[in-house]
PDB file of C-alpha atoms in Angstrom:
ATOM      1  CA  MET A   1     114.669 261.499-109.614  1.00 66.00           C
ATOM      2  CA  PRO A   2     116.584 263.254-106.805  1.00 74.00           C
ATOM      3  CA  VAL A   3     120.211 264.147-107.429  1.00 83.00           C
ATOM      4  CA  TYR A   4     122.340 264.904-104.382  1.00 85.00           C
ATOM      5  CA  SER A   5     125.629 266.760-104.118  1.00 87.00           C
ATOM      6  CA  HIS A   6     127.852 267.901-101.316  1.00 85.00           C
ATOM      7  CA  SER A   7     126.653 271.489-101.670  1.00 85.00           C
ATOM      8  CA  ARG A   8     122.978 270.478-101.635  1.00 88.00           C
ATOM      9  CA  ILE A   9     123.376 268.310 -98.544  1.00 89.00           C
ATOM     10  CA  SER A  10     125.494 270.974 -96.781  1.00 88.00           C
ATOM     11  CA  SER A  11     122.909 273.604 -97.590  1.00 87.00           C
ATOM     12  CA  PHE A  12     120.162 271.478 -96.042  1.00 90.00           C
ATOM     13  CA  GLU A  13     122.254 270.683 -92.964  1.00 91.00           C
ATOM     14  CA  ASN A  14     123.058 274.386 -92.545  1.00 89.00           C
ATOM     15  CA  CYS A  15     119.472 275.562 -92.937  1.00 91.00           C
ATOM     16  CA  PRO A  16     116.528 273.592 -94.382  1.00 92.00           C
ATOM     17  CA  LEU A  17     114.826 276.860 -95.392  1.00 92.00           C
ATOM     18  CA  GLN A  18     117.965 277.925 -97.287  1.00 87.00           C
ATOM     19  CA  TYR A  19     117.857 274.585 -99.105  1.00 89.00           C
ATOM     20  CA  ARG A  20     114.211 275.093 -99.984  1.00 91.00           C
ATOM     21  CA  TYR A  21     114.785 278.608-101.336  1.00 90.00           C
ATOM     22  CA  ARG A  22     117.819 277.589-103.379  1.00 87.00           C
ATOM     23  CA  TYR A  23     116.937 274.128-104.737  1.00 87.00           C
ATOM     24  CA  ILE A  24     113.156 273.766-104.575  1.00 89.00           C
ATOM     25  CA  ASP A  25     111.841 277.310-105.043  1.00 92.00           C
ATOM     26  CA  ARG A  26     114.949 278.290-107.071  1.00 89.00           C
ATOM     27  CA  ILE A  27     115.098 281.829-105.636  1.00 88.00           C
ATOM     28  CA  LYS A  28     118.187 283.630-106.934  1.00 82.00           C
ATOM     29  CA  HIS A  29     120.400 285.932-104.850  1.00 77.00           C
ATOM     30  CA  ASP A  30     121.198 289.452-105.947  1.00 78.00           C
ATOM     31  CA  VAL A  31     124.062 289.544-103.424  1.00 80.00           C
ATOM     32  CA  GLN A  32     126.991 287.152-103.333  1.00 81.00           C
ATOM     33  CA  GLY A  33     128.982 286.327-100.207  1.00 86.00           C
ATOM     34  CA  VAL A  34     132.551 287.564-100.425  1.00 89.00           C
ATOM     35  CA  GLU A  35     133.950 284.199 -99.274  1.00 89.00           C
ATOM     36  CA  ALA A  36     132.244 282.482-102.216  1.00 87.00           C
ATOM     37  CA  LEU A  37     133.701 285.054-104.577  1.00 90.00           C
ATOM     38  CA  VAL A  38     137.224 284.520-103.205  1.00 92.00           C
ATOM     39  CA  GLY A  39     136.795 280.772-103.645  1.00 90.00           C
ATOM     40  CA  LYS A  40     135.573 281.115-107.216  1.00 90.00           C
ATOM     41  CA  VAL A  41     138.457 283.361-108.221  1.00 93.00           C
ATOM     42  CA  VAL A  42     141.072 281.119-106.520  1.00 93.00           C
ATOM     43  CA  HIS A  43     139.500 278.162-108.322  1.00 91.00           C
ATOM     44  CA  GLU A  44     139.700 279.998-111.640  1.00 92.00           C
ATOM     45  CA  VAL A  45     143.376 280.781-111.080  1.00 93.00           C
ATOM     46  CA  LEU A  46     144.137 277.128-110.308  1.00 90.00           C
ATOM     47  CA  GLU A  47     142.319 276.060-113.491  1.00 88.00           C
ATOM     48  CA  VAL A  48     144.600 278.396-115.473  1.00 90.00           C
ATOM     49  CA  LEU A  49     147.641 277.106-113.613  1.00 90.00           C
ATOM     50  CA  TYR A  50     146.819 273.428-114.275  1.00 85.00           C
ATOM     51  CA  GLY A  51     145.832 274.181-117.855  1.00 84.00           C
ATOM     52  CA  ASP A  52     149.473 275.032-118.636  1.00 85.00           C
ATOM     53  CA  LEU A  53     151.778 273.114-116.303  1.00 82.00           C
ATOM     54  CA  ASP A  54     154.895 273.875-118.358  1.00 82.00           C
ATOM     55  CA  GLY A  55     154.197 277.577-117.969  1.00 86.00           C
ATOM     56  CA  ALA A  56     153.308 277.096-114.300  1.00 86.00           C
ATOM     57  CA  ARG A  57     156.712 275.613-113.542  1.00 83.00           C
ATOM     58  CA  THR A  58     158.509 278.704-114.780  1.00 86.00           C
ATOM     59  CA  ALA A  59     155.958 281.422-113.901  1.00 89.00           C
ATOM     60  CA  GLY A  60     156.142 281.074-110.124  1.00 88.00           C
ATOM     61  CA  ALA A  61     153.792 281.883-107.297  1.00 90.00           C
ATOM     62  CA  ARG A  62     153.884 285.659-107.779  1.00 93.00           C
ATOM     63  CA  HIS A  63     152.577 285.314-111.331  1.00 94.00           C
ATOM     64  CA  TYR A  64     149.479 283.476-110.136  1.00 94.00           C
ATOM     65  CA  SER A  65     149.020 285.819-107.202  1.00 94.00           C
ATOM     66  CA  ALA A  66     148.981 288.740-109.692  1.00 95.00           C
ATOM     67  CA  LEU A  67     146.503 286.809-111.860  1.00 96.00           C
ATOM     68  CA  PHE A  68     144.258 286.433-108.807  1.00 95.00           C
ATOM     69  CA  SER A  69     144.493 290.168-108.145  1.00 95.00           C
ATOM     70  CA  ASP A  70     143.571 290.975-111.745  1.00 95.00           C
ATOM     71  CA  LEU A  71     140.650 288.548-111.844  1.00 95.00           C
ATOM     72  CA  TRP A  72     139.503 289.725-108.400  1.00 93.00           C
ATOM     73  CA  ARG A  73     139.215 293.304-109.639  1.00 91.00           C
ATOM     74  CA  ARG A  74     137.378 292.234-112.807  1.00 91.00           C
ATOM     75  CA  ARG A  75     134.978 289.792-111.095  1.00 84.00           C
ATOM     76  CA  LEU A  76     134.131 292.006-108.156  1.00 83.00           C
ATOM     77  CA  PRO A  77     130.457 292.811-108.566  1.00 70.00           C
ATOM     78  CA  PRO A  78     129.002 295.719-106.602  1.00 68.00           C
ATOM     79  CA  PRO A  79     126.578 293.633-104.499  1.00 81.00           C
ATOM     80  CA  VAL A  80     128.965 291.628-102.283  1.00 84.00           C
ATOM     81  CA  ARG A  81     128.006 290.667 -98.742  1.00 84.00           C
ATOM     82  CA  ILE A  82     130.678 290.883 -96.044  1.00 84.00           C
ATOM     83  CA  VAL A  83     129.647 289.323 -92.761  1.00 84.00           C
ATOM     84  CA  ARG A  84     132.802 289.903 -90.696  1.00 85.00           C
ATOM     85  CA  ASP A  85     132.946 293.455 -89.380  1.00 86.00           C
ATOM     86  CA  ASN A  86     136.751 293.396 -89.126  1.00 91.00           C
ATOM     87  CA  MET A  87     137.308 292.451 -92.815  1.00 89.00           C
ATOM     88  CA  THR A  88     137.182 294.641 -95.943  1.00 88.00           C
ATOM     89  CA  LEU A  89     137.135 293.784 -99.653  1.00 88.00           C
ATOM     90  CA  GLU A  90     140.851 294.598 -99.713  1.00 91.00           C
ATOM     91  CA  ASP A  91     141.429 292.124 -96.884  1.00 92.00           C
ATOM     92  CA  TYR A  92     139.635 289.400 -98.795  1.00 92.00           C
ATOM     93  CA  GLY A  93     141.594 290.202-101.937  1.00 92.00           C
ATOM     94  CA  ALA A  94     144.875 289.903 -99.995  1.00 94.00           C
ATOM     95  CA  LEU A  95     143.635 286.634 -98.466  1.00 93.00           C
ATOM     96  CA  GLY A  96     142.976 285.206-101.932  1.00 94.00           C
ATOM     97  CA  GLU A  97     146.434 286.221-103.121  1.00 95.00           C
ATOM     98  CA  ARG A  98     148.007 284.495-100.094  1.00 94.00           C
ATOM     99  CA  CYS A  99     145.933 281.371-100.727  1.00 93.00           C
ATOM    100  CA  VAL A 100     147.225 281.148-104.304  1.00 93.00           C
ATOM    101  CA  GLU A 101     150.841 281.793-103.276  1.00 93.00           C
ATOM    102  CA  ASN A 102     150.661 279.257-100.433  1.00 91.00           C
ATOM    103  CA  PHE A 103     149.129 276.638-102.687  1.00 89.00           C
ATOM    104  CA  TYR A 104     151.846 277.103-105.290  1.00 90.00           C
ATOM    105  CA  SER A 105     154.648 277.035-102.725  1.00 87.00           C
ATOM    106  CA  ARG A 106     153.276 274.013-100.898  1.00 85.00           C
ATOM    107  CA  HIS A 107     152.395 271.868-103.936  1.00 80.00           C
ATOM    108  CA  GLN A 108     154.910 272.910-106.625  1.00 78.00           C
ATOM    109  CA  PRO A 109     152.435 272.380-109.479  1.00 77.00           C
ATOM    110  CA  GLY A 110     153.651 270.180-112.262  1.00 67.00           C
ATOM    111  CA  ASP A 111     156.400 268.518-110.279  1.00 67.00           C
ATOM    112  CA  ARG A 112     154.403 265.666-108.826  1.00 64.00           C
ATOM    113  CA  GLY A 113     152.870 263.757-111.711  1.00 67.00           C
ATOM    114  CA  GLU A 114     150.789 263.959-114.843  1.00 75.00           C
ATOM    115  CA  VAL A 115     147.427 265.743-114.674  1.00 78.00           C
ATOM    116  CA  LEU A 116     144.829 263.390-116.097  1.00 80.00           C
ATOM    117  CA  GLY A 117     141.813 265.616-115.645  1.00 80.00           C
ATOM    118  CA  CYS A 118     140.462 268.843-114.223  1.00 80.00           C
ATOM    119  CA  GLU A 119     136.888 269.492-113.171  1.00 82.00           C
ATOM    120  CA  THR A 120     135.956 265.860-113.814  1.00 86.00           C
ATOM    121  CA  LYS A 121     132.279 265.132-113.228  1.00 89.00           C
ATOM    122  CA  VAL A 122     131.499 262.019-111.204  1.00 88.00           C
ATOM    123  CA  GLU A 123     128.032 260.607-110.784  1.00 90.00           C
ATOM    124  CA  PHE A 124     126.873 257.398-109.208  1.00 88.00           C
ATOM    125  CA  ARG A 125     123.721 255.691-107.991  1.00 89.00           C
ATOM    126  CA  LEU A 126     122.985 255.482-104.298  1.00 87.00           C
ATOM    127  CA  ASP A 127     120.544 252.608-104.732  1.00 87.00           C
ATOM    128  CA  PRO A 128     120.414 249.675-107.167  1.00 89.00           C
ATOM    129  CA  GLU A 129     117.330 251.039-108.953  1.00 89.00           C
ATOM    130  CA  GLY A 130     118.947 254.402-109.628  1.00 85.00           C
ATOM    131  CA  ARG A 131     116.200 256.386-107.867  1.00 88.00           C
ATOM    132  CA  TYR A 132     118.784 258.405-105.951  1.00 88.00           C
ATOM    133  CA  ARG A 133     121.999 259.707-107.461  1.00 90.00           C
ATOM    134  CA  MET A 134     125.040 261.576-106.171  1.00 90.00           C
ATOM    135  CA  ILE A 135     126.889 264.054-108.337  1.00 90.00           C
ATOM    136  CA  GLY A 136     130.120 265.924-107.797  1.00 88.00           C
ATOM    137  CA  PHE A 137     133.245 267.253-109.431  1.00 85.00           C
ATOM    138  CA  ILE A 138     136.849 266.271-108.787  1.00 84.00           C
ATOM    139  CA  ASP A 139     139.021 269.366-109.073  1.00 79.00           C
ATOM    140  CA  ARG A 140     142.077 267.512-110.387  1.00 78.00           C
ATOM    141  CA  ILE A 141     143.123 263.940-111.024  1.00 78.00           C
ATOM    142  CA  ASP A 142     146.853 263.219-111.098  1.00 74.00           C
ATOM    143  CA  ARG A 143     148.871 260.166-112.011  1.00 73.00           C
ATOM    144  CA  ALA A 144     151.915 260.074-109.777  1.00 65.00           C
ATOM    145  CA  ASP A 145     154.732 257.572-109.460  1.00 65.00           C
ATOM    146  CA  VAL A 146     155.068 258.401-105.781  1.00 62.00           C
ATOM    147  CA  VAL A 147     152.192 258.798-103.358  1.00 61.00           C
ATOM    148  CA  VAL A 148     152.472 262.091-101.527  1.00 59.00           C
ATOM    149  CA  PRO A 149     150.328 261.745 -98.362  1.00 63.00           C
ATOM    150  CA  GLU A 150     149.324 265.415 -98.103  1.00 59.00           C
ATOM    151  CA  LEU A 151     148.087 265.358-101.710  1.00 56.00           C
ATOM    152  CA  ALA A 152     146.263 262.036-101.547  1.00 56.00           C
ATOM    153  CA  VAL A 153     142.553 262.506-102.082  1.00 50.00           C
ATOM    154  CA  LYS A 154     140.081 260.929 -99.744  1.00 47.00           C
ATOM    155  CA  ILE A 155     136.562 260.787-101.070  1.00 42.00           C
ATOM    156  CA  ARG A 156     134.145 260.457 -98.222  1.00 41.00           C
ATOM    157  CA  VAL A 157     130.457 260.225 -98.800  1.00 40.00           C
ATOM    158  CA  GLU A 158     128.262 260.509 -95.749  1.00 39.00           C
ATOM    159  CA  ALA A 159     124.656 259.481 -95.961  1.00 39.00           C
ATOM    160  CA  ARG A 160     122.567 261.008 -93.196  1.00 40.00           C
ATOM    161  CA  PRO A 161     118.810 261.045 -92.795  1.00 40.00           C
ATOM    162  CA  LEU A 162     117.449 264.382 -93.924  1.00 40.00           C
ATOM    163  CA  GLY A 163     114.453 266.055 -92.320  1.00 38.00           C
ATOM    164  CA  ILE A 164     112.122 266.260 -95.316  1.00 37.00           C
ATOM    165  CA  GLY A 165     110.389 262.982 -96.205  1.00 34.00           C
ATOM    166  CA  ARG A 166     111.060 263.057 -99.927  1.00 36.00           C
ATOM    167  CA  LEU A 167     114.719 263.852 -99.327  1.00 36.00           C
ATOM    168  CA  ARG A 168     115.356 260.955 -96.967  1.00 36.00           C
ATOM    169  CA  PRO A 169     116.544 258.062 -99.120  1.00 38.00           C
ATOM    170  CA  ARG A 170     117.147 254.739 -97.489  1.00 40.00           C
ATOM    171  CA  ILE A 171     120.430 253.512 -98.871  1.00 41.00           C
ATOM    172  CA  PRO A 172     120.269 249.719 -98.935  1.00 43.00           C
ATOM    173  CA  PRO A 173     123.297 247.921 -97.466  1.00 43.00           C
ATOM    174  CA  VAL A 174     125.772 246.404 -99.875  1.00 42.00           C
ATOM    175  CA  ARG A 175     127.050 242.865 -99.330  1.00 45.00           C
ATOM    176  CA  GLY A 176     125.514 242.553 -95.888  1.00 44.00           C
ATOM    177  CA  SER A 177     126.980 245.804 -94.525  1.00 42.00           C
ATOM    178  CA  GLU A 178     124.555 247.753 -92.332  1.00 45.00           C
ATOM    179  CA  ASP A 179     126.786 250.845 -92.354  1.00 45.00           C
ATOM    180  CA  ALA A 180     125.311 253.435 -94.760  1.00 42.00           C
ATOM    181  CA  GLN A 181     128.639 255.279 -95.110  1.00 42.00           C
ATOM    182  CA  GLN A 182     130.433 252.043 -96.001  1.00 42.00           C
ATOM    183  CA  THR A 183     127.665 251.319 -98.477  1.00 39.00           C
ATOM    184  CA  ALA A 184     128.136 254.700-100.132  1.00 42.00           C
ATOM    185  CA  ARG A 185     131.895 254.058-100.395  1.00 41.00           C
ATOM    186  CA  GLU A 186     131.336 250.671-101.992  1.00 41.00           C
ATOM    187  CA  VAL A 187     128.834 252.129-104.467  1.00 42.00           C
ATOM    188  CA  ALA A 188     131.309 254.866-105.405  1.00 40.00           C
TER     189      ALA A 188
END
């Protein structure tokens, strides 16, 4: 039974051969892209931050920027691919630190509601029979007394025909709707 995710669909849209190598043939990379590494380390820092909101309120942005720097040095494997000629590993490290500081400054973690969950897995059927499923993870779920527009989460599922026959599910319309994207929203 096929299981779809944002990363699988994006991989296919980017390059069907990349999709095949990664998800069908399961060929592993020896080299990791530096952007992916920055994202993973930023994500790890935010998990630590939201794991201890009381500490996050008092620690401040610089604390988490320093945590990024420490984790960056420890996670940096030798085989890292840098595509941009004008960027170095040090540039990417500084970029990650700025991302963490900007996030902290912009969102003031812990001041906008109760964290109900982190890294929450969501999975739902795309068709009534359950032949096709969508899977994903929600980074953080908050309960807030006030809706803050810039923090509101919009979940958008787009169903597009894919080029390989077995990967092209027909999502049946729900309640008379012929719009596949609307159908996916209603299923979710």
